mmCIF file of C-alpha atoms and ligand atoms in Angstrom:
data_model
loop_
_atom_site.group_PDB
_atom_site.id
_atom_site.type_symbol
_atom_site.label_atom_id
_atom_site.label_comp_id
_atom_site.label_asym_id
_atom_site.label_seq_id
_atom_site.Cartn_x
_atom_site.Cartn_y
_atom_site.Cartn_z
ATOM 1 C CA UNK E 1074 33.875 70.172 -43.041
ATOM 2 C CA UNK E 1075 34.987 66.633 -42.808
ATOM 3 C CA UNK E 1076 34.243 63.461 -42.096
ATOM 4 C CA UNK E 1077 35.933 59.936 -41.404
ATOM 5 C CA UNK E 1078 34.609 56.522 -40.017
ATOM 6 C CA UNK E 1079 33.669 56.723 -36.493
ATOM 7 C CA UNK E 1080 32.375 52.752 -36.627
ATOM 8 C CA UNK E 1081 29.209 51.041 -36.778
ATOM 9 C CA UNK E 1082 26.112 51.319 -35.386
ATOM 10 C CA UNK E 1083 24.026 48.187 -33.461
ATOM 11 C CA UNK E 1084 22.002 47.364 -36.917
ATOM 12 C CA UNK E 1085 24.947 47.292 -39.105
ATOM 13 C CA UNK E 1086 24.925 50.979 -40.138
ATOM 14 C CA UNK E 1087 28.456 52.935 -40.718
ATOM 15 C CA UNK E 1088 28.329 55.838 -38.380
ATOM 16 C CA UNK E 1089 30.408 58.926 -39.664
ATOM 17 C CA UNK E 1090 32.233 61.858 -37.432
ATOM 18 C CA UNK E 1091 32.068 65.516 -38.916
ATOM 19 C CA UNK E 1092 34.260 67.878 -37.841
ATOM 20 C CA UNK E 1093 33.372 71.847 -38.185
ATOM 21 C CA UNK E 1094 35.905 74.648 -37.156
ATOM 22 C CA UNK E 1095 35.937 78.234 -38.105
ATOM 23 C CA UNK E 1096 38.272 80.921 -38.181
ATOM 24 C CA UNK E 1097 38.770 81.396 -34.801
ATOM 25 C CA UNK E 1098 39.719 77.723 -34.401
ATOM 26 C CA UNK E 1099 36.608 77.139 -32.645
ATOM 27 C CA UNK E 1100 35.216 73.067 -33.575
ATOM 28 C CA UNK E 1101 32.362 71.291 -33.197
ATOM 29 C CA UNK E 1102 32.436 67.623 -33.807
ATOM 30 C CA UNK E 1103 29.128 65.319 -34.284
ATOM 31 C CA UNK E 1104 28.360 61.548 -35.608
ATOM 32 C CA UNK E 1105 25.426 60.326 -37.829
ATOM 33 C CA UNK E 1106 24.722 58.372 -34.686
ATOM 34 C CA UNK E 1107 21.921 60.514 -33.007
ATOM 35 C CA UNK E 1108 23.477 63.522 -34.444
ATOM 36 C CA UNK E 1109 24.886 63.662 -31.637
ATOM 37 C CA UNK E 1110 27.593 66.920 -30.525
ATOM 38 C CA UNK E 1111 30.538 64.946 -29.278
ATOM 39 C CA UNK E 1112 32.672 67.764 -28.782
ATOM 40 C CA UNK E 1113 32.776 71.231 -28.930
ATOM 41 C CA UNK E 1114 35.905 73.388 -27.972
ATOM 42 C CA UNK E 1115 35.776 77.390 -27.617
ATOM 43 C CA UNK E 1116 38.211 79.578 -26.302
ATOM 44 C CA UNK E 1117 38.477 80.924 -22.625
ATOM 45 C CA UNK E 1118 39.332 84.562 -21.820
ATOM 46 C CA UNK E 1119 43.113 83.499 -22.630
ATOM 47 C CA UNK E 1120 41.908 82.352 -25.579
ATOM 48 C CA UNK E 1121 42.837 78.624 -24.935
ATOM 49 C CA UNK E 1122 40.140 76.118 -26.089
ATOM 50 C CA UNK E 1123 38.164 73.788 -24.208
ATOM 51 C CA UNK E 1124 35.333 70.964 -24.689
ATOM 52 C CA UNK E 1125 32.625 72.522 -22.920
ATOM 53 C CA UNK E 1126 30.339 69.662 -23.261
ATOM 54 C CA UNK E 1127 29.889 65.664 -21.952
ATOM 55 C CA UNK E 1128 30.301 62.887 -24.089
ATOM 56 C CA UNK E 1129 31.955 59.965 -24.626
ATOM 57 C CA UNK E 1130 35.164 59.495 -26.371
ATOM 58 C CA UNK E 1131 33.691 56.579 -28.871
ATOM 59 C CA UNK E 1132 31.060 55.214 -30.333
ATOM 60 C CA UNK E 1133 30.669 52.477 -27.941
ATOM 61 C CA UNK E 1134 29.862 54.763 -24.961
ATOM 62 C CA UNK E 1135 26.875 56.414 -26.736
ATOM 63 C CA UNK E 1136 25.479 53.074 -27.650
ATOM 64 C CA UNK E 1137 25.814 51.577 -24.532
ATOM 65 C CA UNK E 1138 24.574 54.240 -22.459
ATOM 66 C CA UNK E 1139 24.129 57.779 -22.596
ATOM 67 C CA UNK E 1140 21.640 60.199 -20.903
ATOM 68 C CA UNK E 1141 21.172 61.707 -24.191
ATOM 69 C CA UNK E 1142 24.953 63.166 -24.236
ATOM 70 C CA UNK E 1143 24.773 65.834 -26.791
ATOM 71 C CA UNK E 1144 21.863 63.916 -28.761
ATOM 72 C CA UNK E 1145 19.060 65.374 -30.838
ATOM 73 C CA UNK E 1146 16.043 64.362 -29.003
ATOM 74 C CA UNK E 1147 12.653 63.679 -31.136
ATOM 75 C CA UNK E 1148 9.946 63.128 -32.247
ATOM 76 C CA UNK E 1149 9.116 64.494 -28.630
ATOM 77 C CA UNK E 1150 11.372 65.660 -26.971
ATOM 78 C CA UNK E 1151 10.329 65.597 -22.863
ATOM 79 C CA UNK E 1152 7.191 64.077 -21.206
ATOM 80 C CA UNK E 1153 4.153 62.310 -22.852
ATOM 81 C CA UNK E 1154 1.884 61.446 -19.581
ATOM 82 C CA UNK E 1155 1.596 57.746 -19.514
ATOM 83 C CA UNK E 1156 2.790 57.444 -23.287
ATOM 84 C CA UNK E 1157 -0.241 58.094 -24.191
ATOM 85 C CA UNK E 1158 -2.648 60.979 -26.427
ATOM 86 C CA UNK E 1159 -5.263 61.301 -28.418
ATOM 87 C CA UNK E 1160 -5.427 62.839 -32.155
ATOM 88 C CA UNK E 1161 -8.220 63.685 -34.520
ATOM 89 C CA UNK E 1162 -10.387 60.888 -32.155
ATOM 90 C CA UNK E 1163 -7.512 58.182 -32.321
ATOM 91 C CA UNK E 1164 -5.862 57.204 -29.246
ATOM 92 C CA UNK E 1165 -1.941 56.151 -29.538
ATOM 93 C CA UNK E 1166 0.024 54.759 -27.081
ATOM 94 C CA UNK E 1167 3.865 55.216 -26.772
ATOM 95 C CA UNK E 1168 6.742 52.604 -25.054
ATOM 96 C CA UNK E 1169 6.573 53.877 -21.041
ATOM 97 C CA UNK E 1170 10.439 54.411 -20.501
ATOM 98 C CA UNK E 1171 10.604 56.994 -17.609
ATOM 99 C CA UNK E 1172 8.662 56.233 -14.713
ATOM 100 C CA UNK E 1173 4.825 55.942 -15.892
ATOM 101 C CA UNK E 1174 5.362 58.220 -18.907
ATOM 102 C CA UNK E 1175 7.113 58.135 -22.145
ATOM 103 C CA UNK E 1176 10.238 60.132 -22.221
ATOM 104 C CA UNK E 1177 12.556 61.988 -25.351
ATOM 105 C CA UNK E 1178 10.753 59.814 -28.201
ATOM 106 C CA UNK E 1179 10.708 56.360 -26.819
ATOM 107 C CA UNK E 1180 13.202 53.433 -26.980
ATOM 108 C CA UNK E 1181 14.552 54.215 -30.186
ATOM 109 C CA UNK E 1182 14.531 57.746 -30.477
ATOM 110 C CA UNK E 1183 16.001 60.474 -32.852
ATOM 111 C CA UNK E 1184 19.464 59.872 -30.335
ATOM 112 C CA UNK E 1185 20.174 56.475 -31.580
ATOM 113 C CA UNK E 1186 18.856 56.256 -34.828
ATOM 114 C CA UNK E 1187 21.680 56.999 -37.941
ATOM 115 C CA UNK E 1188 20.937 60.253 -39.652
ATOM 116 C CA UNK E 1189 22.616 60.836 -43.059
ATOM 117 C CA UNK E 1190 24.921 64.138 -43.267
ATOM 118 C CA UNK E 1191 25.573 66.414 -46.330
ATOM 119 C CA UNK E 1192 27.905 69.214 -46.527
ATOM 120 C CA UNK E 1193 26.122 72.507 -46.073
ATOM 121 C CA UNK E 1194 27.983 75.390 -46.628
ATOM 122 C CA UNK E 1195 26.666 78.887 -46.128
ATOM 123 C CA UNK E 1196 28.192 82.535 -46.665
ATOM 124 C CA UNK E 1197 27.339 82.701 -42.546
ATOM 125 C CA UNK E 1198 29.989 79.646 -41.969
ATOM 126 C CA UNK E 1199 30.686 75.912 -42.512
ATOM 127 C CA UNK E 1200 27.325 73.705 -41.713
ATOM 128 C CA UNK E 1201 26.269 69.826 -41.951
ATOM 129 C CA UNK E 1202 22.697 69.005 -42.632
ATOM 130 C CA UNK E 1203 21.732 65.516 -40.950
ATOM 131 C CA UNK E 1204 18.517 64.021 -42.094
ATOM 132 C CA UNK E 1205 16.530 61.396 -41.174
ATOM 133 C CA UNK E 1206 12.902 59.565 -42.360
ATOM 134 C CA UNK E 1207 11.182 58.107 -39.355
ATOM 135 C CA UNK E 1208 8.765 55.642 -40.587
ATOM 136 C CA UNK E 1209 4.583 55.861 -39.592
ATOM 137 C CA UNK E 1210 4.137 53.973 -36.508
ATOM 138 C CA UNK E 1211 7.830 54.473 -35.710
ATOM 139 C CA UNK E 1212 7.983 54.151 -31.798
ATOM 140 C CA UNK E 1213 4.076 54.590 -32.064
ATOM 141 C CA UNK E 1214 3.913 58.050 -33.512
ATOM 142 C CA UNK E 1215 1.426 58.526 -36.659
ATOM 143 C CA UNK E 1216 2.738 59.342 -39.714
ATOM 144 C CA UNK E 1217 6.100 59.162 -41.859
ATOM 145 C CA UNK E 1218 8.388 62.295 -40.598
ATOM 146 C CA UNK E 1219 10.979 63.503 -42.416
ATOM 147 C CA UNK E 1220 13.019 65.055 -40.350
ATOM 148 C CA UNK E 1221 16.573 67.326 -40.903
ATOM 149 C CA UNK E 1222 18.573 68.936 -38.519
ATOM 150 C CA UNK E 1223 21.518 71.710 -39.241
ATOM 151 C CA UNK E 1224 24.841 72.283 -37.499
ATOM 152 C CA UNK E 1225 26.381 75.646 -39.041
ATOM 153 C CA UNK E 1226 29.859 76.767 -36.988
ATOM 154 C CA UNK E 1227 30.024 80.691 -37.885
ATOM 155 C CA UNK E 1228 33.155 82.596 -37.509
ATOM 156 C CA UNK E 1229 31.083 84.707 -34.577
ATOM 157 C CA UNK E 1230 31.325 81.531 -32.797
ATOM 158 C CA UNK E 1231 27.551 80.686 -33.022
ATOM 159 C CA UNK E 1232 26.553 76.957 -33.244
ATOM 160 C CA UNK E 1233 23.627 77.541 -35.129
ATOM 161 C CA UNK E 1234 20.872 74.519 -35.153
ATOM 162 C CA UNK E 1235 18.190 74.354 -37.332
ATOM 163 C CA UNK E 1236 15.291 71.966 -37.432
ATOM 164 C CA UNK E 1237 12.572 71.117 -40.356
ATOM 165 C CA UNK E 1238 10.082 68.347 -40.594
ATOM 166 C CA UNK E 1239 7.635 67.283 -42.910
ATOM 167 C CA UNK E 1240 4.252 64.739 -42.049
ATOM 168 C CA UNK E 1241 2.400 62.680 -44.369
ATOM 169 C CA UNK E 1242 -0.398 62.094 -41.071
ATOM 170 C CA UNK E 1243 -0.671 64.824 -37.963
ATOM 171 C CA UNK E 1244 1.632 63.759 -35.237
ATOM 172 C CA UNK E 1245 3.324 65.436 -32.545
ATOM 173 C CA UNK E 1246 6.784 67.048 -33.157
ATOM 174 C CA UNK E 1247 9.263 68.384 -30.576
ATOM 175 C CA UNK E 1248 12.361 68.314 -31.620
ATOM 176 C CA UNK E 1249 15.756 69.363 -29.353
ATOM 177 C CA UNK E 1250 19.122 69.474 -28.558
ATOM 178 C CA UNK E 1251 20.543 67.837 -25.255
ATOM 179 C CA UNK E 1252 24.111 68.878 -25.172
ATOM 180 C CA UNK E 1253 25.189 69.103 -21.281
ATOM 181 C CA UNK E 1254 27.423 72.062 -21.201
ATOM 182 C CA UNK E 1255 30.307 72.661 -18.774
ATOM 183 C CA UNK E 1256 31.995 76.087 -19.623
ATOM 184 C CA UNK E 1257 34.904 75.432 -17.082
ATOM 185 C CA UNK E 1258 35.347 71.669 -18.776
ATOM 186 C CA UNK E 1259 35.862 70.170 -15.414
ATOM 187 C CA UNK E 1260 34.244 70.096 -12.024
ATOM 188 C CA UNK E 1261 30.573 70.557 -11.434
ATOM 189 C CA UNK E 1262 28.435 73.600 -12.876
ATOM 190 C CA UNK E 1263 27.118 74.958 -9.570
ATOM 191 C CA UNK E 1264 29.330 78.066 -9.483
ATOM 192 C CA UNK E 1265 28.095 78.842 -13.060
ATOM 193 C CA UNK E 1266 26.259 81.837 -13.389
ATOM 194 C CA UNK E 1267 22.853 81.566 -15.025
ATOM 195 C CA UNK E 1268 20.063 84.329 -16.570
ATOM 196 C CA UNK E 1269 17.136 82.943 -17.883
ATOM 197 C CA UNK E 1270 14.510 85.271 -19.821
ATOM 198 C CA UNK E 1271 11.340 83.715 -18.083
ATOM 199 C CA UNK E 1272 9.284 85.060 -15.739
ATOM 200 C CA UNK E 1273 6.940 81.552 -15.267
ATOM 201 C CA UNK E 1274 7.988 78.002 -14.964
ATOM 202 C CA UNK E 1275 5.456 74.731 -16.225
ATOM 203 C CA UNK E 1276 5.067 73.284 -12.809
ATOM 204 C CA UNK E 1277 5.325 69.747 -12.204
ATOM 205 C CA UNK E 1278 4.103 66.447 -10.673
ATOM 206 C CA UNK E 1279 5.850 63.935 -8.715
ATOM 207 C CA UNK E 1280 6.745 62.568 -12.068
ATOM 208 C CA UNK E 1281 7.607 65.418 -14.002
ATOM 209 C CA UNK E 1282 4.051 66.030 -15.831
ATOM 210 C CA UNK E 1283 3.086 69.507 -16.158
ATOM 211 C CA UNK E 1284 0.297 70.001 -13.795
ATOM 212 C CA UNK E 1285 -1.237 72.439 -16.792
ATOM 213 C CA UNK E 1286 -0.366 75.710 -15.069
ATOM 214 C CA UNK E 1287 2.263 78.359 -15.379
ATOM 215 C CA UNK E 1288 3.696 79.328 -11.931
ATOM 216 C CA UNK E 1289 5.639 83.010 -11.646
ATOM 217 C CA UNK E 1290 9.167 82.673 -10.377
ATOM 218 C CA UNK E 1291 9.115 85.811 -8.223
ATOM 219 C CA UNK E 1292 10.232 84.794 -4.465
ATOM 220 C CA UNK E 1293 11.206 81.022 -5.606
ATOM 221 C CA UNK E 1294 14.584 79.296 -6.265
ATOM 222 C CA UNK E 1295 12.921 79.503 -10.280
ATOM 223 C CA UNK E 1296 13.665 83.404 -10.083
ATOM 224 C CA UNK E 1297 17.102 83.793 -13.016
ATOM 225 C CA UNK E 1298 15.669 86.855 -14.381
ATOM 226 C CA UNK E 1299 18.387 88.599 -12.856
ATOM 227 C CA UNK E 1300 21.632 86.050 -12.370
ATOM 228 C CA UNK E 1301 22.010 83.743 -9.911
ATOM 229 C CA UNK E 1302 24.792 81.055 -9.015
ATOM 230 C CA UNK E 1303 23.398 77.591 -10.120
ATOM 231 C CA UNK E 1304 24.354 75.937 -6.953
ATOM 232 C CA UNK E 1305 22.487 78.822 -4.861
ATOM 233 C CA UNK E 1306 19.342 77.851 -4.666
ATOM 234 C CA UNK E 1307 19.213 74.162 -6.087
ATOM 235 C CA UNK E 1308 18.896 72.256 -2.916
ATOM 236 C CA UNK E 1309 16.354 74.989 -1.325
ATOM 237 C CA UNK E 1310 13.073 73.841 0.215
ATOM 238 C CA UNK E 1311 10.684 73.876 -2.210
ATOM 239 C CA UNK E 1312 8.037 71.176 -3.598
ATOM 240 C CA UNK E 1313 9.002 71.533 -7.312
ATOM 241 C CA UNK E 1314 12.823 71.425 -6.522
ATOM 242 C CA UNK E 1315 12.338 68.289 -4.931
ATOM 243 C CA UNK E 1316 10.317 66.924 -7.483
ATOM 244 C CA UNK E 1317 13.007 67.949 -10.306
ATOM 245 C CA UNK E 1318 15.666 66.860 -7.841
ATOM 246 C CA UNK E 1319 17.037 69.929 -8.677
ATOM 247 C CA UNK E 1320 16.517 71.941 -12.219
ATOM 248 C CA UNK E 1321 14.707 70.098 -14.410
ATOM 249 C CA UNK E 1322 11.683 72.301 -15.422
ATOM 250 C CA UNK E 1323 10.243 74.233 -18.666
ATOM 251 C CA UNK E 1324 11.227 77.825 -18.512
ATOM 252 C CA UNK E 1325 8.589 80.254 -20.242
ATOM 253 C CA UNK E 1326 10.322 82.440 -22.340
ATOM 254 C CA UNK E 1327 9.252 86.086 -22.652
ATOM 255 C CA UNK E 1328 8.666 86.717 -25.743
ATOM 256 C CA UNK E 1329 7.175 89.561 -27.923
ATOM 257 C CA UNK E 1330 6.834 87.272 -31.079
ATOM 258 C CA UNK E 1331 7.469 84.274 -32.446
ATOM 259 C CA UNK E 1332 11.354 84.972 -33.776
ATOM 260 C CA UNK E 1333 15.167 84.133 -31.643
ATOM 261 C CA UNK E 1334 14.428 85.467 -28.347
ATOM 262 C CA UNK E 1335 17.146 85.705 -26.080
ATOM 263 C CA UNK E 1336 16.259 82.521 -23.597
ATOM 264 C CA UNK E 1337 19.890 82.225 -21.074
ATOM 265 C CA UNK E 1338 23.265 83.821 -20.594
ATOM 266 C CA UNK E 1339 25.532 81.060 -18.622
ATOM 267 C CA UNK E 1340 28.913 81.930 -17.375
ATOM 268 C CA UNK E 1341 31.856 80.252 -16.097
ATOM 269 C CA UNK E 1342 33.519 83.096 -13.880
ATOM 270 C CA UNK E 1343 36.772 80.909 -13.507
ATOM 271 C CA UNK E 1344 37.386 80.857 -17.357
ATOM 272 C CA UNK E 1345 35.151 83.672 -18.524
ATOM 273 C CA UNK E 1346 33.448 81.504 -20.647
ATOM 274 C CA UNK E 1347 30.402 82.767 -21.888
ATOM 275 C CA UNK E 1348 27.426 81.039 -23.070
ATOM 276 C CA UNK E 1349 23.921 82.971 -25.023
ATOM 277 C CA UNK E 1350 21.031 81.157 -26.546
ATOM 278 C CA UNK E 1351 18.511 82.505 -28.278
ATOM 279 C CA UNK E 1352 15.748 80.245 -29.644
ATOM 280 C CA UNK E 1353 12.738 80.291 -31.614
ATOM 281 C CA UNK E 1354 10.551 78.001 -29.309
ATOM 282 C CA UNK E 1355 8.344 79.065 -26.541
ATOM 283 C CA UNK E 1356 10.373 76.766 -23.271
ATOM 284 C CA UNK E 1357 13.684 75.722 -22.166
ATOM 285 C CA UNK E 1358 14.439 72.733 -20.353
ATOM 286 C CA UNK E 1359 16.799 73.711 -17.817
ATOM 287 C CA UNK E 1360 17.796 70.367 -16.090
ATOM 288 C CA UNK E 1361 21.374 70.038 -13.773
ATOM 289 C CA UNK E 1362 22.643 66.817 -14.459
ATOM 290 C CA UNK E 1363 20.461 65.689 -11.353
ATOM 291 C CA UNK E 1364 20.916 61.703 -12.287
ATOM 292 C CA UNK E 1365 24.658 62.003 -13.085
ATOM 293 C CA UNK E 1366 25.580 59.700 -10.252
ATOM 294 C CA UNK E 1367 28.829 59.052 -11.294
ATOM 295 C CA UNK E 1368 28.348 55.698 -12.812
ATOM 296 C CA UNK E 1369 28.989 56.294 -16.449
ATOM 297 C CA UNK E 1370 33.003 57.335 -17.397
ATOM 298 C CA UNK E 1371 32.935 60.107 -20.040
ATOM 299 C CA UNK E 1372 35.679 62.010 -22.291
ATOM 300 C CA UNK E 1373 39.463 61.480 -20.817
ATOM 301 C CA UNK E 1374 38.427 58.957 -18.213
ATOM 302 C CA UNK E 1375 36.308 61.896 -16.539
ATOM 303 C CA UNK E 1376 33.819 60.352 -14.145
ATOM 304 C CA UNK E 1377 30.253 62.425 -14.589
ATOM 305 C CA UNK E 1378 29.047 63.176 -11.023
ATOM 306 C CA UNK E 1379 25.920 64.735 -10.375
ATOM 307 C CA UNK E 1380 25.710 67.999 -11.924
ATOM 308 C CA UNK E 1381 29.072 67.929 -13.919
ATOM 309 C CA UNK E 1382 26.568 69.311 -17.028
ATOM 310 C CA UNK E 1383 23.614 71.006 -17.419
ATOM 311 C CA UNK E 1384 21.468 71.236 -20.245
ATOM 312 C CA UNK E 1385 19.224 74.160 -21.842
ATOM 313 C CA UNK E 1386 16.906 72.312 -24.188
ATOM 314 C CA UNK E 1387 14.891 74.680 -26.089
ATOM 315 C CA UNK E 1388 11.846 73.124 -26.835
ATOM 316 C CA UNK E 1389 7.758 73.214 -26.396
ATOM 317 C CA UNK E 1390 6.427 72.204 -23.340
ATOM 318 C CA UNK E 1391 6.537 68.302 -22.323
ATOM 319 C CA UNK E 1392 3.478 66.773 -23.057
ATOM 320 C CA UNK E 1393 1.294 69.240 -25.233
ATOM 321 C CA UNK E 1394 -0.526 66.557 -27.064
ATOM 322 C CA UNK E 1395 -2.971 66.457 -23.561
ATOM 323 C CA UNK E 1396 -2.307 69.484 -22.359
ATOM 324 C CA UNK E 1397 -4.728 71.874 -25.226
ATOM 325 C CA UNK E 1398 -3.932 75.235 -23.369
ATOM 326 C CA UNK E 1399 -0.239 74.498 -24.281
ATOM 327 C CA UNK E 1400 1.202 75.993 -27.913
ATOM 328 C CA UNK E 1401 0.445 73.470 -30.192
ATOM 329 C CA UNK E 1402 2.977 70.696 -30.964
ATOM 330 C CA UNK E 1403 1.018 68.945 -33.918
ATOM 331 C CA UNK E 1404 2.596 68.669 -37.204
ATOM 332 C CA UNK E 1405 -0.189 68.281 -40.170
ATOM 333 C CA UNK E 1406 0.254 67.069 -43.558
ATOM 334 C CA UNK E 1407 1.010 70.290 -45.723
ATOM 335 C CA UNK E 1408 2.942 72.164 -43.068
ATOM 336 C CA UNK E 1409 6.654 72.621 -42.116
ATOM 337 C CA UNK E 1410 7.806 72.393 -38.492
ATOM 338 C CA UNK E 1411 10.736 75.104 -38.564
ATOM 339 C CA UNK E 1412 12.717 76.092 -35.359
ATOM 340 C CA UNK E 1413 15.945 77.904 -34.816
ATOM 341 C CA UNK E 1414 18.166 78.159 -31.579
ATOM 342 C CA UNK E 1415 21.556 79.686 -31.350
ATOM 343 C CA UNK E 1416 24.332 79.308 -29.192
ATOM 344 C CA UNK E 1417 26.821 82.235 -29.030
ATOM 345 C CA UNK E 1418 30.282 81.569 -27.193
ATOM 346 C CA UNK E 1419 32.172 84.406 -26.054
ATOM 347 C CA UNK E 1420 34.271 85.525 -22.897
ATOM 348 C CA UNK E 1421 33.931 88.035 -20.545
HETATM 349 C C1 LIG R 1688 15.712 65.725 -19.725
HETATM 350 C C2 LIG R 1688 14.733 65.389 -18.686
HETATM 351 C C3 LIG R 1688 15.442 64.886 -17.477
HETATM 352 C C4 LIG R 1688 16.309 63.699 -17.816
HETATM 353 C C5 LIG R 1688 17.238 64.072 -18.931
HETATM 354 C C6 LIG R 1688 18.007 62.897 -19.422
HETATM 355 O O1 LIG R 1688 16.399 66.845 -19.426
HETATM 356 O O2 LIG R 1688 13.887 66.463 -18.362
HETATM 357 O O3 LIG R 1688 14.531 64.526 -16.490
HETATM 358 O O4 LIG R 1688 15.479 62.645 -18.226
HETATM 359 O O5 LIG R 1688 16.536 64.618 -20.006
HETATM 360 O O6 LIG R 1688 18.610 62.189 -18.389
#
C-alpha cells in the first residue's frame, strides 16, 4: 500500500490517496475523502487493464459534485420516507435532500466526510482500513457511530469490503458502496450482461419508497435470474420502470443463510470482463446511471451520459426504520454491525 497527498478537503482536512495492487497488477485506488474508489483497473481477456469505474480525476470534482462516484454511503444508505422515523418512542427527523425523503445519509454523509486510513495487511492480500466517528446527532441520527470500512486487493482479484460499526444509542445503520462500474471503460452499460440471484424486487412509489411489499420478477423487465442484456428491457412499459426511470430498485437476494451469497454476475462481452459479487446483506441496489445526463465531466475528459455506470449497492432495504416487516437495520449499544461483500474480477 501507499499513500501521498491528494489535497484538502472543504474544512481544512488533508485528504490522502491509497493505492492497492496485487500480483496480477490489478489496483485499486481510494482517498480519505468519502473513502471513496477512484479507480480501479483489471485486466480484459487480453489481459490489458482498464478503470472499470466513474470518477473524477481530482479532488475537486468529488467535492464539487458527485452522484456518490465510488463513495461509501452511510449511516443509511438509500431512502428514509420524508427523513423521518421513530425509535424506542422518539421521533427524529433527517435533512429532506431527494425529493420529499432523505437520501444516502443526508447532506453530509459518510461520502464527504474524511475517514482516517491505516495499513491493513492480511495473508489474503494488501488492505486499508478507513475509519471514521460520526458524532450523536450527526445529520440527525442518534447516537455516536464508530464506523470502519476495509479495502483488501487479493491476488484472486477480489476487492474485498468490509464494514463494522459500533453505537453508544440505537440508530439506524446501512452502510454501502456506490462504485458505478463500466467493465468496457467506455460507452454506456446497456449491452452488459447482467444475472441477479433474486427472485422478488421491493417495489416502489413515485418517489422511490418501498410500498412495503415484495413483488416476484417472473414475466417483468425485473426477471435477471437467468441473464439478460441491461439495455433489453430498461425502457419497457412497466409502472416501476418508470418510476426508477430505469433500474433503480432493491433486489431480494435468495439466500439460504445469513453468509456471502452470490447476489450478480455482470459481463462486458466486448472485453470479457467479468464482474461477481457476493454479499452478506439481504438487497442490492441495482440502479443504471438513470440521472447521468451528461452534465458532470469525469476521468480523461469523459462526459458521463445517462447510463455510462451502473451500480450494485449491496445493502438492506431503503427505509427499514418504518417499514417493521423489513430485516432490521437498528444498531444497539452492545452490538456490532458486520457486513461483507466481494467483488471478483475475472474474464471470460
Ligand atoms: C442510488 C439511488 C438513486 C440515485 C443514486 C445516486 O442508487 O437509488 O436513485 O440517487 O443513488 O445518484
Amino acid at each position: 500500500m501507499t499513500r501521498t497527498p491528494f489535497g484538502t478537503a472543504p474544512g481544512g482536512q488533508g485528504v490522502e490517496l491509497i493505492t492497492l495492487t496485487n500480483a496480477h497488477g490489478v489496483e485499486l485506488r481510494a482517498m480519505t475523502y468519502g473513502a471513496i474508489i477512484i479507480s480501479l483497473k483489471v485486466p480484459d481477456r487480453t489481459g490489458k487493464l482498464g478503470d472499470v469505474v466513474l470518477g473524477y480525476d481530482s479532488l475537486a470534482g468529488y467535492v464539487k459534485s458527485s452522484p456518490y462516484f465510488g463513495a461509501v454511503v452511510g449511516r443509511y444508505a438509500n431512502r428514509i420516507a420524508k427523513g423521518e422515523f421513530t425509535l424506542d418512542g422518539t421521533a427524529y427527523s433527517l435533512a429532506i435532500n431527494n425529493g420529499p425523503n432523505a437520501l444516502h445519509g443526508g447532506l453530509k454523509g459518510f461520502d464527504k466526510v474524511v475517514w482516517q486510513a491505516e495499513s491493513l495487511p492480511s495473508p489474503d492480500g494488501t488492505g486499508v482500513r478507513f475509519h471514521y466517528v460520526s458524532t450523536d446527532g450527526e445529520e440527525g441520527y442518534p447516537g455516536t457511530l464508530d464506523a470502519t470500512v476495509t479495502y483488501t486487493l487479493t491476488d484472486s482479484n477480489e476487492v474485498r469490503i468490509s464494514y463494522e460499526a459500533t453505537t453508544d444509542k440505537p440508530t439506524p445503520v446501512n452502510l454501502t458502496q456506490h462504485s458505478y462500474f463500466n467493465l468496457a471503460g467506455r460507452g454506456d452499460v446497456l449491452e452488459h450482461i447482467l444475472q441477479i440471484n433474486a427472485d422478488r424486487i421491493v417495489p416502489v412509489d413515485s418517489t422511490l419508497i418501498p410500498t412495503g411489499q415484495l413483488m416476484p420478477v417472473k414475466g417483468t423487465p425485473f426477471d435477471f435470474t437467468t441473464p439478460h442484456a441491461v439495455g433489453e428491457r430498461i425502457d419497457a412499459a412497466d409502472q416501476q420502470i418508470t418510476f426508477g426511470k430505469g433500474y433503480d430498485h432493491t433486489f431480494v437476494l435468495t439466500r439460504a443463510d445469513t453468509g456471502l451469497v452470490l447476489a450478480a454476475v455482470l459481463k462486458d462481452p466486448t472485453s470479457g470482463r467479468v464482474l461477481e459479487v457476493r454479499t452478506t446483506e439481504p438487497g442490492v441496489q441495482f440502479y443504471t446511471g438513470n440521472f447521468l445526463d451528461g452534465t458532470l465531466t469525469g476521468k480523461g475528459g469523459v462526459v458521463y451520459q445517462r447510463r455510462t455506470g451502473l451500480c450494485l449497492e449491496a445493502h438492506h432495504f431503503p427505509d427499514s426504520p418504518n417499514q417493521p416487516q423489513f430485516p432490521n437495520t437498528i444498531l444497539r449499544p452492545g452490538e456490532t454491525y458486520r457486513s461483507r461483500t466481494v467483488w471478483k474480477f475475472g474474464v471470460e
